[in-house]
Each structure stands twice: as structure tokens, then as C-alpha cells.
Amino acid sequence: MVGQNRYISDAVIRRLPRYYRYLGELLNSGVTRVSSGELSERMGSTASQIRQDFNHFGGFGQQGYGYNVELLYKEIGAILGMDHAHDVIIIGAGHIGKALVNYPNFVKRGFNITAIFDKDPRLIGTQVSELTVLSVDDLDEYLQAHPADIAVLAIPKLQAKEMAERLCSLGIQGIWNFASTDLEFDTDTCVVENVHLTDSLLRLSYRLNNR
Amino acid sequence: MVGQNRYISDAVIRRLPRYYRYLGELLNSGVTRVSSGELSERMGSTASQIRQDFNHFGGFGQQGYGYNVELLYKEIGAILGMDHAHDVIIIGAGHIGKALVNYPNFVKRGFNITAIFDKDPRLIGTQVSELTVLSVDDLDEYLQAHPADIAVLAIPKLQAKEMAERLCSLGIQGIWNFASTDLEFDTDTCVVENVHLTDSLLRLSYRLNNR
């Protein structure tokens, strides 16, 4: 792995998926080289910030005019763990859980949703796309037979912490948390990404209110 | 409004909804005063950053021990536009559009979803929670009779730009964009918040890959 062991700030980590996205778009449109200046324009930042960001990972060596798009895409992809597939289970077959099963971008990125669970007897056994909703009672057994890396939490806030702890004790490595509450774990136990859709809506409202 | 007219960075705007969320939680648990130190611990930042952030908005005057939680909650709420309700329409009655109609947090924050639209004849006329899916052909007429502030784009990438332009020309002020593509407008025309769920999943994958 290209990643180095020193501390990398949240702001840099936040930009990595965007670099990856933009490089993917360039690649799709047949662009083979890109300068830090062009990339910075797309990112809304500066060329010096781009170079600074990339230096955390060894710099990705510019040669002559700019970066090799395909190489840079692959290297940043590897840093993001896109060089291997991930098995993902979803906890909660409500509206959000269902929407995520059907979100085509995840499969494209190598996130394979292998199962969806709920505790509601009315949902267990029903079909969500190609998956049959399983009972959360069968989680232990399921994960023993089909280990997964990531669990998506799409359940109510008050049940989130207990479920996350259970999942991490069952070998889940990462929690993608849609339960509208911030979960925290020792990174030794589990890593968590808390999603707050409302925060994004409030940023829009802020911009509406202050333009 | 408390907001001042000088430039406020994205990083600060990104933290505002989190401040608001944490203050709401404190308020709910009956806490009446909070110091910048306590707040910074919750935010994972420093007391000096908190004070710096708040100085953009006039500082919110600490008196004696810390901030008055209720007052600060209200003031940050006003900056975020939470002192008035917003009418929201959703374009796209697929999985994401449906999930958003049913997301309880929006109503709690004063975002009233007034209508949902699609162009698929199989979806038009069907029921999503209490709303009947309307035809996008009726957008103009609908918005003349029921002006809305915000439109959510939950449609495929390739249709997003044209639809966003149409919405902005019909008086929509803000676009909350789930179409997996970055839209940009002059802020005079429309403000946009681009949501990229996959970016969040890639950050989780990064952390999994680099712990």
C-alpha cells in the first residue's frame, strides 16, 4: 500500500473520494494526463493544496506535464481500498435500507450487498431486489458462514449503539451509520462513518439564507 | 440576521449543522450552559476553534461560565434558516425519493415535503406516504400555485442538469442534488448542495484500509 503511517487530517481524507471521482470522470472522457492546476480547478482548491494532499501519499510523481490519469486513479483507488471488493450487509429493511440495496453506485465501486436484515416479522421473508430479508436473530449464524467487512445501520437511533457493538463483536470491521446518531469506537474494534443527511440539508438552507 | 457579510469558509459552514445538532441534544438533556471547552470535546476540535468559528457570527457573547445553550441553539438555528419553515418538492419517485419522503428528521427541522414528481407513467398517480406522485409535466403549474424553496433531485445523473435549470427558472431557490453528479450555478440563480453518498462510503473504506 502507498499509504504512509503518519497522521492524515480529516480534510484530506474528505477530499480523497472527490479526487477519485473526478479522475474517474477524466478517465471516462479519454483524458490521459492532468496537471495539478486543472485538477485544482475541478476541486475548487489550489494547485499547491493538491500537491500538498498528494505528498501525504508519496506525491504520485508528476512527470513532464501533469499526472498520468489512469495511474493516479488506480493509486488513489488503492488508498481508498478500491483495489479489492467489500462484502456489505444492511441492518434495517425500511425505506433507507431498501434504497441502499437498490443504489447502483455501490456495486460499481465493488461494494457487494450480500444480505439485508430486520427484526420486524412483517418484513422478514419479503423480497428487496434480489435479497430476501433475514431475521436479525440469525446474524451470528449468517456472519459465521458469510463473513462481511461492512455493515450499514439503517435502524432507529435508540437501537444503533447496541446493534453496532454486536456487529463489531461478530467480526464486522466498519459501520456505515445512517441512524442519525454519532457512534464512536476504538479503531481497534471497528471504524465508523456517521452519515447525517440533515446536516447536508442544513448547509443548503444556510446558503439559501445567506446569499 | 446575525450573519455578517464577509466570507465564511466551507469548513465553518460544514461545522454549523453539527453545532446545531449537539446543542439540540444538550437542550434535550436539560443542560442550560456549555463552555467552549465542553463543546469542543463533543466536536472533536479545540476551544479556540469554537471561539474562532463563532466570531464569524459576532461571537454569541459568553457570559461568566460558557454559553447559554438555548440562546446559542436559537441563534445558530437562525443562521441556518431554521427560524422559518421551508417547502420542499422531490423530483423522482424512485427508491431515494421515496426514502426521503419518509425520513422523519426533515419535518422535525421544518422542511415540509409538499409534492413528489416523476416522469414514469407507472409511478404517476401512485401513493408515497401521504403524497400522490405528480407528473413532471405539471411542474410549472404546480409551482405557480404552490411556490417551494427547495427541490430535491432524485433522478438519474444525465437528466439532472436540465431538470435543475428548469426548476431554478421556475423559482426554486435551492437544489438538494442526489443525482451523483456535481451541479453548479451562479448563487444569484440557485444554490446547490451536491450529495455523494458514495464519497462517505469511500471514507469508511479508507479508514478500514488504513487503520
mmCIF file with all atom_site columns, N, CA, C and O in Angstrom, chain A residues 10 14 21-22 78-80 102-103 105 173 176 180 182 187 193 196-197 199-200 203 205 207-211, chain B residues 10 14 21-22 78-80 95 103 105 173 176 180 182 187 193 196-197 199-200 203 205 207-211:
data_model
loop_
_atom_site.group_PDB
_atom_site.id
_atom_site.type_symbol
_atom_site.label_atom_id
_atom_site.label_alt_id
_atom_site.label_comp_id
_atom_site.label_asym_id
_atom_site.label_entity_id
_atom_site.label_seq_id
_atom_site.pdbx_PDB_ins_code
_atom_site.Cartn_x
_atom_site.Cartn_y
_atom_site.Cartn_z
_atom_site.occupancy
_atom_site.B_iso_or_equiv
_atom_site.pdbx_formal_charge
_atom_site.auth_seq_id
_atom_site.auth_comp_id
_atom_site.auth_asym_id
_atom_site.auth_atom_id
_atom_site.pdbx_PDB_model_num
ATOM 1   N N  . ASP A 1 10  ? -8.619  14.830 8.616   1.00 0.00 ? 10  ASP A N  1
ATOM 2   C CA . ASP A 1 10  ? -9.952  14.553 8.086   1.00 0.00 ? 10  ASP A CA 1
ATOM 3   C C  . ASP A 1 10  ? -10.217 15.292 6.788   1.00 0.00 ? 10  ASP A C  1
ATOM 4   O O  . ASP A 1 10  ? -10.889 14.770 5.900   1.00 0.00 ? 10  ASP A O  1
ATOM 5   N N  . ARG A 1 14  ? -11.369 13.608 3.433   1.00 0.00 ? 14  ARG A N  1
ATOM 6   C CA . ARG A 1 14  ? -12.623 14.050 2.846   1.00 0.00 ? 14  ARG A CA 1
ATOM 7   C C  . ARG A 1 14  ? -12.468 14.349 1.343   1.00 0.00 ? 14  ARG A C  1
ATOM 8   O O  . ARG A 1 14  ? -13.387 14.166 0.569   1.00 0.00 ? 14  ARG A O  1
ATOM 9   N N  . ARG A 1 21  ? -13.317 10.456 -7.760  1.00 0.00 ? 21  ARG A N  1
ATOM 10  C CA . ARG A 1 21  ? -14.472 10.672 -8.623  1.00 0.00 ? 21  ARG A CA 1
ATOM 11  C C  . ARG A 1 21  ? -14.094 11.478 -9.869  1.00 0.00 ? 21  ARG A C  1
ATOM 12  O O  . ARG A 1 21  ? -14.434 11.109 -10.993 1.00 0.00 ? 21  ARG A O  1
ATOM 13  N N  . TYR A 1 22  ? -13.374 12.570 -9.669  1.00 0.00 ? 22  TYR A N  1
ATOM 14  C CA . TYR A 1 22  ? -13.013 13.423 -10.805 1.00 0.00 ? 22  TYR A CA 1
ATOM 15  C C  . TYR A 1 22  ? -12.074 12.706 -11.758 1.00 0.00 ? 22  TYR A C  1
ATOM 16  O O  . TYR A 1 22  ? -12.211 12.802 -12.971 1.00 0.00 ? 22  TYR A O  1
ATOM 17  N N  . ALA A 1 78  ? -6.463  2.553  -4.700  1.00 0.00 ? 78  ALA A N  1
ATOM 18  C CA . ALA A 1 78  ? -5.867  1.570  -3.791  1.00 0.00 ? 78  ALA A CA 1
ATOM 19  C C  . ALA A 1 78  ? -5.851  2.111  -2.363  1.00 0.00 ? 78  ALA A C  1
ATOM 20  O O  . ALA A 1 78  ? -6.130  1.393  -1.397  1.00 0.00 ? 78  ALA A O  1
ATOM 21  N N  . ILE A 1 79  ? -5.535  3.412  -2.223  1.00 0.00 ? 79  ILE A N  1
ATOM 22  C CA . ILE A 1 79  ? -5.537  4.029  -0.891  1.00 0.00 ? 79  ILE A CA 1
ATOM 23  C C  . ILE A 1 79  ? -6.928  3.953  -0.273  1.00 0.00 ? 79  ILE A C  1
ATOM 24  O O  . ILE A 1 79  ? -7.095  3.756  0.927   1.00 0.00 ? 79  ILE A O  1
ATOM 25  N N  . LEU A 1 80  ? -7.953  4.092  -1.120  1.00 0.00 ? 80  LEU A N  1
ATOM 26  C CA . LEU A 1 80  ? -9.343  4.047  -0.648  1.00 0.00 ? 80  LEU A CA 1
ATOM 27  C C  . LEU A 1 80  ? -9.863  2.616  -0.510  1.00 0.00 ? 80  LEU A C  1
ATOM 28  O O  . LEU A 1 80  ? -11.034 2.411  -0.182  1.00 0.00 ? 80  LEU A O  1
ATOM 29  N N  . ASN A 1 102 ? -30.809 -0.817 -3.587  1.00 0.00 ? 102 ASN A N  1
ATOM 30  C CA . ASN A 1 102 ? -31.063 -0.536 -4.993  1.00 0.00 ? 102 ASN A CA 1
ATOM 31  C C  . ASN A 1 102 ? -30.174 0.558  -5.589  1.00 0.00 ? 102 ASN A C  1
ATOM 32  O O  . ASN A 1 102 ? -30.393 0.990  -6.712  1.00 0.00 ? 102 ASN A O  1
ATOM 33  N N  . TYR A 1 103 ? -29.183 1.021  -4.819  1.00 0.00 ? 103 TYR A N  1
ATOM 34  C CA . TYR A 1 103 ? -28.334 2.122  -5.277  1.00 0.00 ? 103 TYR A CA 1
ATOM 35  C C  . TYR A 1 103 ? -27.218 1.559  -6.150  1.00 0.00 ? 103 TYR A C  1
ATOM 36  O O  . TYR A 1 103 ? -26.333 0.859  -5.655  1.00 0.00 ? 103 TYR A O  1
ATOM 37  N N  . ASN A 1 105 ? -24.577 2.645  -7.577  1.00 0.00 ? 105 ASN A N  1
ATOM 38  C CA . ASN A 1 105 ? -23.178 3.074  -7.458  1.00 0.00 ? 105 ASN A CA 1
ATOM 39  C C  . ASN A 1 105 ? -22.327 2.202  -6.549  1.00 0.00 ? 105 ASN A C  1
ATOM 40  O O  . ASN A 1 105 ? -21.113 2.154  -6.701  1.00 0.00 ? 105 ASN A O  1
ATOM 41  N N  . GLN A 1 173 ? -15.992 -5.045 10.410  1.00 0.00 ? 173 GLN A N  1
ATOM 42  C CA . GLN A 1 173 ? -14.861 -4.128 10.587  1.00 0.00 ? 173 GLN A CA 1
ATOM 43  C C  . GLN A 1 173 ? -15.287 -2.664 10.525  1.00 0.00 ? 173 GLN A C  1
ATOM 44  O O  . GLN A 1 173 ? -14.660 -1.803 11.145  1.00 0.00 ? 173 GLN A O  1
ATOM 45  N N  . TRP A 1 176 ? -21.301 1.715  8.590   1.00 0.00 ? 176 TRP A N  1
ATOM 46  C CA . TRP A 1 176 ? -21.775 2.909  7.873   1.00 0.00 ? 176 TRP A CA 1
ATOM 47  C C  . TRP A 1 176 ? -23.126 3.252  8.489   1.00 0.00 ? 176 TRP A C  1
ATOM 48  O O  . TRP A 1 176 ? -24.107 2.538  8.286   1.00 0.00 ? 176 TRP A O  1
ATOM 49  N N  . SER A 1 180 ? -28.743 8.473  12.428  1.00 0.00 ? 180 SER A N  1
ATOM 50  C CA . SER A 1 180 ? -28.916 9.844  12.953  1.00 0.00 ? 180 SER A CA 1
ATOM 51  C C  . SER A 1 180 ? -28.389 10.013 14.364  1.00 0.00 ? 180 SER A C  1
ATOM 52  O O  . SER A 1 180 ? -28.955 10.763 15.156  1.00 0.00 ? 180 SER A O  1
ATOM 53  N N  . ASP A 1 182 ? -24.346 9.902  16.461  1.00 0.00 ? 182 ASP A N  1
ATOM 54  C CA . ASP A 1 182 ? -22.911 9.671  16.278  1.00 0.00 ? 182 ASP A CA 1
ATOM 55  C C  . ASP A 1 182 ? -22.462 8.477  17.095  1.00 0.00 ? 182 ASP A C  1
ATOM 56  O O  . ASP A 1 182 ? -22.598 8.471  18.317  1.00 0.00 ? 182 ASP A O  1
ATOM 57  N N  . THR A 1 187 ? -10.672 2.502  17.164  1.00 0.00 ? 187 THR A N  1
ATOM 58  C CA . THR A 1 187 ? -10.446 1.988  15.800  1.00 0.00 ? 187 THR A CA 1
ATOM 59  C C  . THR A 1 187 ? -9.972  0.541  15.815  1.00 0.00 ? 187 THR A C  1
ATOM 60  O O  . THR A 1 187 ? -10.088 -0.152 14.809  1.00 0.00 ? 187 THR A O  1
ATOM 61  N N  . GLU A 1 193 ? -18.391 5.392  10.063  1.00 0.00 ? 193 GLU A N  1
ATOM 62  C CA . GLU A 1 193 ? -18.671 6.626  9.325   1.00 0.00 ? 193 GLU A CA 1
ATOM 63  C C  . GLU A 1 193 ? -20.135 6.969  9.606   1.00 0.00 ? 193 GLU A C  1
ATOM 64  O O  . GLU A 1 193 ? -21.046 6.224  9.262   1.00 0.00 ? 193 GLU A O  1
ATOM 65  N N  . HIS A 1 196 ? -25.084 11.990 8.296   1.00 0.00 ? 196 HIS A N  1
ATOM 66  C CA . HIS A 1 196 ? -26.170 12.862 8.770   1.00 0.00 ? 196 HIS A CA 1
ATOM 67  C C  . HIS A 1 196 ? -26.724 13.617 7.577   1.00 0.00 ? 196 HIS A C  1
ATOM 68  O O  . HIS A 1 196 ? -26.239 14.689 7.222   1.00 0.00 ? 196 HIS A O  1
ATOM 69  N N  . LEU A 1 197 ? -27.727 13.031 6.938   1.00 0.00 ? 197 LEU A N  1
ATOM 70  C CA . LEU A 1 197 ? -28.309 13.668 5.754   1.00 0.00 ? 197 LEU A CA 1
ATOM 71  C C  . LEU A 1 197 ? -28.827 15.056 6.082   1.00 0.00 ? 197 LEU A C  1
ATOM 72  O O  . LEU A 1 197 ? -28.718 15.979 5.280   1.00 0.00 ? 197 LEU A O  1
ATOM 73  N N  . ASP A 1 199 ? -27.648 17.245 8.059   1.00 0.00 ? 199 ASP A N  1
ATOM 74  C CA . ASP A 1 199 ? -26.567 18.251 8.049   1.00 0.00 ? 199 ASP A CA 1
ATOM 75  C C  . ASP A 1 199 ? -26.402 18.842 6.651   1.00 0.00 ? 199 ASP A C  1
ATOM 76  O O  . ASP A 1 199 ? -26.188 20.049 6.499   1.00 0.00 ? 199 ASP A O  1
ATOM 77  N N  . SER A 1 200 ? -26.498 17.991 5.652   1.00 0.00 ? 200 SER A N  1
ATOM 78  C CA . SER A 1 200 ? -26.327 18.455 4.280   1.00 0.00 ? 200 SER A CA 1
ATOM 79  C C  . SER A 1 200 ? -27.486 19.377 3.884   1.00 0.00 ? 200 SER A C  1
ATOM 80  O O  . SER A 1 200 ? -27.287 20.419 3.242   1.00 0.00 ? 200 SER A O  1
ATOM 81  N N  . ARG A 1 203 ? -26.921 22.731 5.429   1.00 0.00 ? 203 ARG A N  1
ATOM 82  C CA . ARG A 1 203 ? -25.930 23.536 4.706   1.00 0.00 ? 203 ARG A CA 1
ATOM 83  C C  . ARG A 1 203 ? -26.593 24.241 3.518   1.00 0.00 ? 203 ARG A C  1
ATOM 84  O O  . ARG A 1 203 ? -26.316 25.400 3.237   1.00 0.00 ? 203 ARG A O  1
ATOM 85  N N  . SER A 1 205 ? -29.739 25.046 3.375   1.00 0.00 ? 205 SER A N  1
ATOM 86  C CA . SER A 1 205 ? -30.585 26.079 3.963   1.00 0.00 ? 205 SER A CA 1
ATOM 87  C C  . SER A 1 205 ? -29.741 27.282 4.387   1.00 0.00 ? 205 SER A C  1
ATOM 88  O O  . SER A 1 205 ? -30.136 28.439 4.190   1.00 0.00 ? 205 SER A O  1
ATOM 89  N N  . ARG A 1 207 ? -27.010 28.305 2.963   1.00 0.00 ? 207 ARG A N  1
ATOM 90  C CA . ARG A 1 207 ? -26.625 29.037 1.742   1.00 0.00 ? 207 ARG A CA 1
ATOM 91  C C  . ARG A 1 207 ? -27.799 29.834 1.188   1.00 0.00 ? 207 ARG A C  1
ATOM 92  O O  . ARG A 1 207 ? -27.631 30.934 0.699   1.00 0.00 ? 207 ARG A O  1
ATOM 93  N N  . LEU A 1 208 ? -29.006 29.236 1.282   1.00 0.00 ? 208 LEU A N  1
ATOM 94  C CA . LEU A 1 208 ? -30.215 29.947 0.860   1.00 0.00 ? 208 LEU A CA 1
ATOM 95  C C  . LEU A 1 208 ? -30.404 31.214 1.666   1.00 0.00 ? 208 LEU A C  1
ATOM 96  O O  . LEU A 1 208 ? -30.810 32.250 1.160   1.00 0.00 ? 208 LEU A O  1
ATOM 97  N N  . ASN A 1 209 ? -30.108 31.079 2.934   1.00 0.00 ? 209 ASN A N  1
ATOM 98  C CA . ASN A 1 209 ? -30.395 32.124 3.910   1.00 0.00 ? 209 ASN A CA 1
ATOM 99  C C  . ASN A 1 209 ? -29.333 33.227 3.914   1.00 0.00 ? 209 ASN A C  1
ATOM 100 O O  . ASN A 1 209 ? -29.547 34.288 4.470   1.00 0.00 ? 209 ASN A O  1
ATOM 101 N N  . ASN A 1 210 ? -28.167 32.950 3.329   1.00 0.00 ? 210 ASN A N  1
ATOM 102 C CA . ASN A 1 210 ? -27.042 33.869 3.436   1.00 0.00 ? 210 ASN A CA 1
ATOM 103 C C  . ASN A 1 210 ? -26.410 34.210 2.105   1.00 0.00 ? 210 ASN A C  1
ATOM 104 O O  . ASN A 1 210 ? -25.214 34.393 1.996   1.00 0.00 ? 210 ASN A O  1
ATOM 105 N N  . ARG A 1 211 ? -27.215 34.246 1.045   1.00 0.00 ? 211 ARG A N  1
ATOM 106 C CA . ARG A 1 211 ? -26.579 34.612 -0.238  1.00 0.00 ? 211 ARG A CA 1
ATOM 107 C C  . ARG A 1 211 ? -26.850 36.060 -0.572  1.00 0.00 ? 211 ARG A C  1
ATOM 108 O O  . ARG A 1 211 ? -27.655 36.711 0.055   1.00 0.00 ? 211 ARG A O  1
ATOM 109 N N  . ASP B 1 10  ? -16.036 27.084 3.784   1.00 0.00 ? 10  ASP B N  1
ATOM 110 C CA . ASP B 1 10  ? -16.811 25.855 3.741   1.00 0.00 ? 10  ASP B CA 1
ATOM 111 C C  . ASP B 1 10  ? -16.661 25.035 5.008   1.00 0.00 ? 10  ASP B C  1
ATOM 112 O O  . ASP B 1 10  ? -17.610 24.397 5.458   1.00 0.00 ? 10  ASP B O  1
ATOM 113 N N  . ARG B 1 14  ? -19.624 23.773 7.236   1.00 0.00 ? 14  ARG B N  1
ATOM 114 C CA . ARG B 1 14  ? -19.762 22.338 7.454   1.00 0.00 ? 14  ARG B CA 1
ATOM 115 C C  . ARG B 1 14  ? -19.957 22.010 8.935   1.00 0.00 ? 14  ARG B C  1
ATOM 116 O O  . ARG B 1 14  ? -20.635 21.049 9.291   1.00 0.00 ? 14  ARG B O  1
ATOM 117 N N  . ARG B 1 21  ? -26.821 20.443 15.982  1.00 0.00 ? 21  ARG B N  1
ATOM 118 C CA . ARG B 1 21  ? -27.238 19.117 16.419  1.00 0.00 ? 21  ARG B CA 1
ATOM 119 C C  . ARG B 1 21  ? -26.835 18.865 17.872  1.00 0.00 ? 21  ARG B C  1
ATOM 120 O O  . ARG B 1 21  ? -27.645 18.411 18.685  1.00 0.00 ? 21  ARG B O  1
ATOM 121 N N  . TYR B 1 22  ? -25.575 19.182 18.200  1.00 0.00 ? 22  TYR B N  1
ATOM 122 C CA . TYR B 1 22  ? -25.100 18.919 19.559  1.00 0.00 ? 22  TYR B CA 1
ATOM 123 C C  . TYR B 1 22  ? -25.827 19.798 20.568  1.00 0.00 ? 22  TYR B C  1
ATOM 124 O O  . TYR B 1 22  ? -26.185 19.341 21.650  1.00 0.00 ? 22  TYR B O  1
ATOM 125 N N  . ALA B 1 78  ? -31.069 30.192 13.603  1.00 0.00 ? 78  ALA B N  1
ATOM 126 C CA . ALA B 1 78  ? -31.482 31.301 12.734  1.00 0.00 ? 78  ALA B CA 1
ATOM 127 C C  . ALA B 1 78  ? -30.503 31.468 11.575  1.00 0.00 ? 78  ALA B C  1
ATOM 128 O O  . ALA B 1 78  ? -30.898 31.705 10.430  1.00 0.00 ? 78  ALA B O  1
ATOM 129 N N  . ILE B 1 79  ? -29.209 31.316 11.870  1.00 0.00 ? 79  ILE B N  1
ATOM 130 C CA . ILE B 1 79  ? -28.193 31.420 10.817  1.00 0.00 ? 79  ILE B CA 1
ATOM 131 C C  . ILE B 1 79  ? -28.407 30.337 9.756   1.00 0.00 ? 79  ILE B C  1
ATOM 132 O O  . ILE B 1 79  ? -28.231 30.554 8.564   1.00 0.00 ? 79  ILE B O  1
ATOM 133 N N  . LEU B 1 80  ? -28.847 29.162 10.219  1.00 0.00 ? 80  LEU B N  1
ATOM 134 C CA . LEU B 1 80  ? -29.093 28.033 9.314   1.00 0.00 ? 80  LEU B CA 1
ATOM 135 C C  . LEU B 1 80  ? -30.473 28.106 8.650   1.00 0.00 ? 80  LEU B C  1
ATOM 136 O O  . LEU B 1 80  ? -30.851 27.198 7.906   1.00 0.00 ? 80  LEU B O  1
ATOM 137 N N  . HIS B 1 95  ? -36.390 4.877  -5.455  1.00 0.00 ? 95  HIS B N  1
ATOM 138 C CA . HIS B 1 95  ? -36.088 4.450  -4.090  1.00 0.00 ? 95  HIS B CA 1
ATOM 139 C C  . HIS B 1 95  ? -35.638 5.610  -3.209  1.00 0.00 ? 95  HIS B C  1
ATOM 140 O O  . HIS B 1 95  ? -36.047 5.727  -2.063  1.00 0.00 ? 95  HIS B O  1
ATOM 141 N N  . TYR B 1 103 ? -38.537 10.209 5.570   1.00 0.00 ? 103 TYR B N  1
ATOM 142 C CA . TYR B 1 103 ? -37.468 10.463 6.543   1.00 0.00 ? 103 TYR B CA 1
ATOM 143 C C  . TYR B 1 103 ? -37.982 11.466 7.582   1.00 0.00 ? 103 TYR B C  1
ATOM 144 O O  . TYR B 1 103 ? -38.194 12.637 7.274   1.00 0.00 ? 103 TYR B O  1
ATOM 145 N N  . ASN B 1 105 ? -36.786 13.109 10.058  1.00 0.00 ? 105 ASN B N  1
ATOM 146 C CA . ASN B 1 105 ? -35.992 14.243 10.547  1.00 0.00 ? 105 ASN B CA 1
ATOM 147 C C  . ASN B 1 105 ? -36.254 15.549 9.801   1.00 0.00 ? 105 ASN B C  1
ATOM 148 O O  . ASN B 1 105 ? -36.018 16.619 10.328  1.00 0.00 ? 105 ASN B O  1
ATOM 149 N N  . GLN B 1 173 ? -35.261 27.984 -5.240  1.00 0.00 ? 173 GLN B N  1
ATOM 150 C CA . GLN B 1 173 ? -34.077 28.712 -4.787  1.00 0.00 ? 173 GLN B CA 1
ATOM 151 C C  . GLN B 1 173 ? -32.889 27.794 -4.515  1.00 0.00 ? 173 GLN B C  1
ATOM 152 O O  . GLN B 1 173 ? -31.742 28.199 -4.662  1.00 0.00 ? 173 GLN B O  1
ATOM 153 N N  . TRP B 1 176 ? -31.204 20.341 -3.734  1.00 0.00 ? 176 TRP B N  1
ATOM 154 C CA . TRP B 1 176 ? -30.510 19.324 -2.951  1.00 0.00 ? 176 TRP B CA 1
ATOM 155 C C  . TRP B 1 176 ? -30.350 18.132 -3.886  1.00 0.00 ? 176 TRP B C  1
ATOM 156 O O  . TRP B 1 176 ? -31.315 17.445 -4.194  1.00 0.00 ? 176 TRP B O  1
ATOM 157 N N  . SER B 1 180 ? -25.802 12.125 -8.120  1.00 0.00 ? 180 SER B N  1
ATOM 158 C CA . SER B 1 180 ? -24.435 11.601 -8.316  1.00 0.00 ? 180 SER B CA 1
ATOM 159 C C  . SER B 1 180 ? -23.660 12.359 -9.375  1.00 0.00 ? 180 SER B C  1
ATOM 160 O O  . SER B 1 180 ? -22.859 11.782 -10.105 1.00 0.00 ? 180 SER B O  1
ATOM 161 N N  . ASP B 1 182 ? -21.960 16.562 -9.935  1.00 0.00 ? 182 ASP B N  1
ATOM 162 C CA . ASP B 1 182 ? -21.859 17.891 -9.330  1.00 0.00 ? 182 ASP B CA 1
ATOM 163 C C  . ASP B 1 182 ? -22.535 18.929 -10.216 1.00 0.00 ? 182 ASP B C  1
ATOM 164 O O  . ASP B 1 182 ? -22.143 19.106 -11.374 1.00 0.00 ? 182 ASP B O  1
ATOM 165 N N  . THR B 1 187 ? -24.749 31.711 -7.672  1.00 0.00 ? 187 THR B N  1
ATOM 166 C CA . THR B 1 187 ? -25.619 31.773 -6.484  1.00 0.00 ? 187 THR B CA 1
ATOM 167 C C  . THR B 1 187 ? -26.795 32.722 -6.685  1.00 0.00 ? 187 THR B C  1
ATOM 168 O O  . THR B 1 187 ? -27.790 32.617 -5.986  1.00 0.00 ? 187 THR B O  1
ATOM 169 N N  . GLU B 1 193 ? -26.615 21.989 -3.185  1.00 0.00 ? 193 GLU B N  1
ATOM 170 C CA . GLU B 1 193 ? -25.833 21.121 -2.309  1.00 0.00 ? 193 GLU B CA 1
ATOM 171 C C  . GLU B 1 193 ? -25.818 19.751 -2.973  1.00 0.00 ? 193 GLU B C  1
ATOM 172 O O  . GLU B 1 193 ? -26.860 19.109 -3.142  1.00 0.00 ? 193 GLU B O  1
ATOM 173 N N  . HIS B 1 196 ? -23.094 13.168 -2.256  1.00 0.00 ? 196 HIS B N  1
ATOM 174 C CA . HIS B 1 196 ? -22.436 11.996 -2.837  1.00 0.00 ? 196 HIS B CA 1
ATOM 175 C C  . HIS B 1 196 ? -22.307 10.935 -1.757  1.00 0.00 ? 196 HIS B C  1
ATOM 176 O O  . HIS B 1 196 ? -21.340 10.920 -1.005  1.00 0.00 ? 196 HIS B O  1
ATOM 177 N N  . LEU B 1 197 ? -23.324 10.077 -1.674  1.00 0.00 ? 197 LEU B N  1
ATOM 178 C CA . LEU B 1 197 ? -23.304 9.034  -0.641  1.00 0.00 ? 197 LEU B CA 1
ATOM 179 C C  . LEU B 1 197 ? -22.073 8.156  -0.780  1.00 0.00 ? 197 LEU B C  1
ATOM 180 O O  . LEU B 1 197 ? -21.491 7.727  0.213   1.00 0.00 ? 197 LEU B O  1
ATOM 181 N N  . ASP B 1 199 ? -19.112 8.931  -1.638  1.00 0.00 ? 199 ASP B N  1
ATOM 182 C CA . ASP B 1 199 ? -17.924 9.539  -1.015  1.00 0.00 ? 199 ASP B CA 1
ATOM 183 C C  . ASP B 1 199 ? -17.817 9.130  0.453   1.00 0.00 ? 199 ASP B C  1
ATOM 184 O O  . ASP B 1 199 ? -16.731 8.856  0.959   1.00 0.00 ? 199 ASP B O  1
ATOM 185 N N  . SER B 1 200 ? -18.955 9.110  1.114   1.00 0.00 ? 200 SER B N  1
ATOM 186 C CA . SER B 1 200 ? -18.968 8.762  2.528   1.00 0.00 ? 200 SER B CA 1
ATOM 187 C C  . SER B 1 200 ? -18.572 7.296  2.718   1.00 0.00 ? 200 SER B C  1
ATOM 188 O O  . SER B 1 200 ? -17.809 6.942  3.627   1.00 0.00 ? 200 SER B O  1
ATOM 189 N N  . ARG B 1 203 ? -14.881 6.973  2.326   1.00 0.00 ? 203 ARG B N  1
ATOM 190 C CA . ARG B 1 203 ? -14.128 7.390  3.520   1.00 0.00 ? 203 ARG B CA 1
ATOM 191 C C  . ARG B 1 203 ? -14.075 6.254  4.536   1.00 0.00 ? 203 ARG B C  1
ATOM 192 O O  . ARG B 1 203 ? -13.054 6.014  5.173   1.00 0.00 ? 203 ARG B O  1
ATOM 193 N N  . SER B 1 205 ? -14.246 3.098  3.783   1.00 0.00 ? 205 SER B N  1
ATOM 194 C CA . SER B 1 205 ? -13.340 2.115  3.206   1.00 0.00 ? 205 SER B CA 1
ATOM 195 C C  . SER B 1 205 ? -11.881 2.544  3.403   1.00 0.00 ? 205 SER B C  1
ATOM 196 O O  . SER B 1 205 ? -11.010 1.730  3.736   1.00 0.00 ? 205 SER B O  1
ATOM 197 N N  . ARG B 1 207 ? -10.711 4.292  5.880   1.00 0.00 ? 207 ARG B N  1
ATOM 198 C CA . ARG B 1 207 ? -10.367 4.068  7.292   1.00 0.00 ? 207 ARG B CA 1
ATOM 199 C C  . ARG B 1 207 ? -10.152 2.593  7.584   1.00 0.00 ? 207 ARG B C  1
ATOM 200 O O  . ARG B 1 207 ? -9.280  2.213  8.364   1.00 0.00 ? 207 ARG B O  1
ATOM 201 N N  . LEU B 1 208 ? -10.981 1.742  6.954   1.00 0.00 ? 208 LEU B N  1
ATOM 202 C CA . LEU B 1 208 ? -10.812 0.294  7.095   1.00 0.00 ? 208 LEU B CA 1
ATOM 203 C C  . LEU B 1 208 ? -9.443  -0.136 6.603   1.00 0.00 ? 208 LEU B C  1
ATOM 204 O O  . LEU B 1 208 ? -8.790  -0.999 7.171   1.00 0.00 ? 208 LEU B O  1
ATOM 205 N N  . ASN B 1 209 ? -9.036  0.485  5.519   1.00 0.00 ? 209 ASN B N  1
ATOM 206 C CA . ASN B 1 209 ? -7.848  0.099  4.794   1.00 0.00 ? 209 ASN B CA 1
ATOM 207 C C  . ASN B 1 209 ? -6.572  0.648  5.432   1.00 0.00 ? 209 ASN B C  1
ATOM 208 O O  . ASN B 1 209 ? -5.482  0.214  5.112   1.00 0.00 ? 209 ASN B O  1
ATOM 209 N N  . ASN B 1 210 ? -6.709  1.664  6.282   1.00 0.00 ? 210 ASN B N  1
ATOM 210 C CA . ASN B 1 210 ? -5.541  2.382  6.803   1.00 0.00 ? 210 ASN B CA 1
ATOM 211 C C  . ASN B 1 210 ? -5.532  2.498  8.314   1.00 0.00 ? 210 ASN B C  1
ATOM 212 O O  . ASN B 1 210 ? -5.092  3.492  8.859   1.00 0.00 ? 210 ASN B O  1
ATOM 213 N N  . ARG B 1 211 ? -6.057  1.480  9.004   1.00 0.00 ? 211 ARG B N  1
ATOM 214 C CA . ARG B 1 211 ? -6.002  1.598  10.468  1.00 0.00 ? 211 ARG B CA 1
ATOM 215 C C  . ARG B 1 211 ? -4.865  0.774  11.027  1.00 0.00 ? 211 ARG B C  1
ATOM 216 O O  . ARG B 1 211 ? -4.286  -0.042 10.367  1.00 0.00 ? 211 ARG B O  1
#
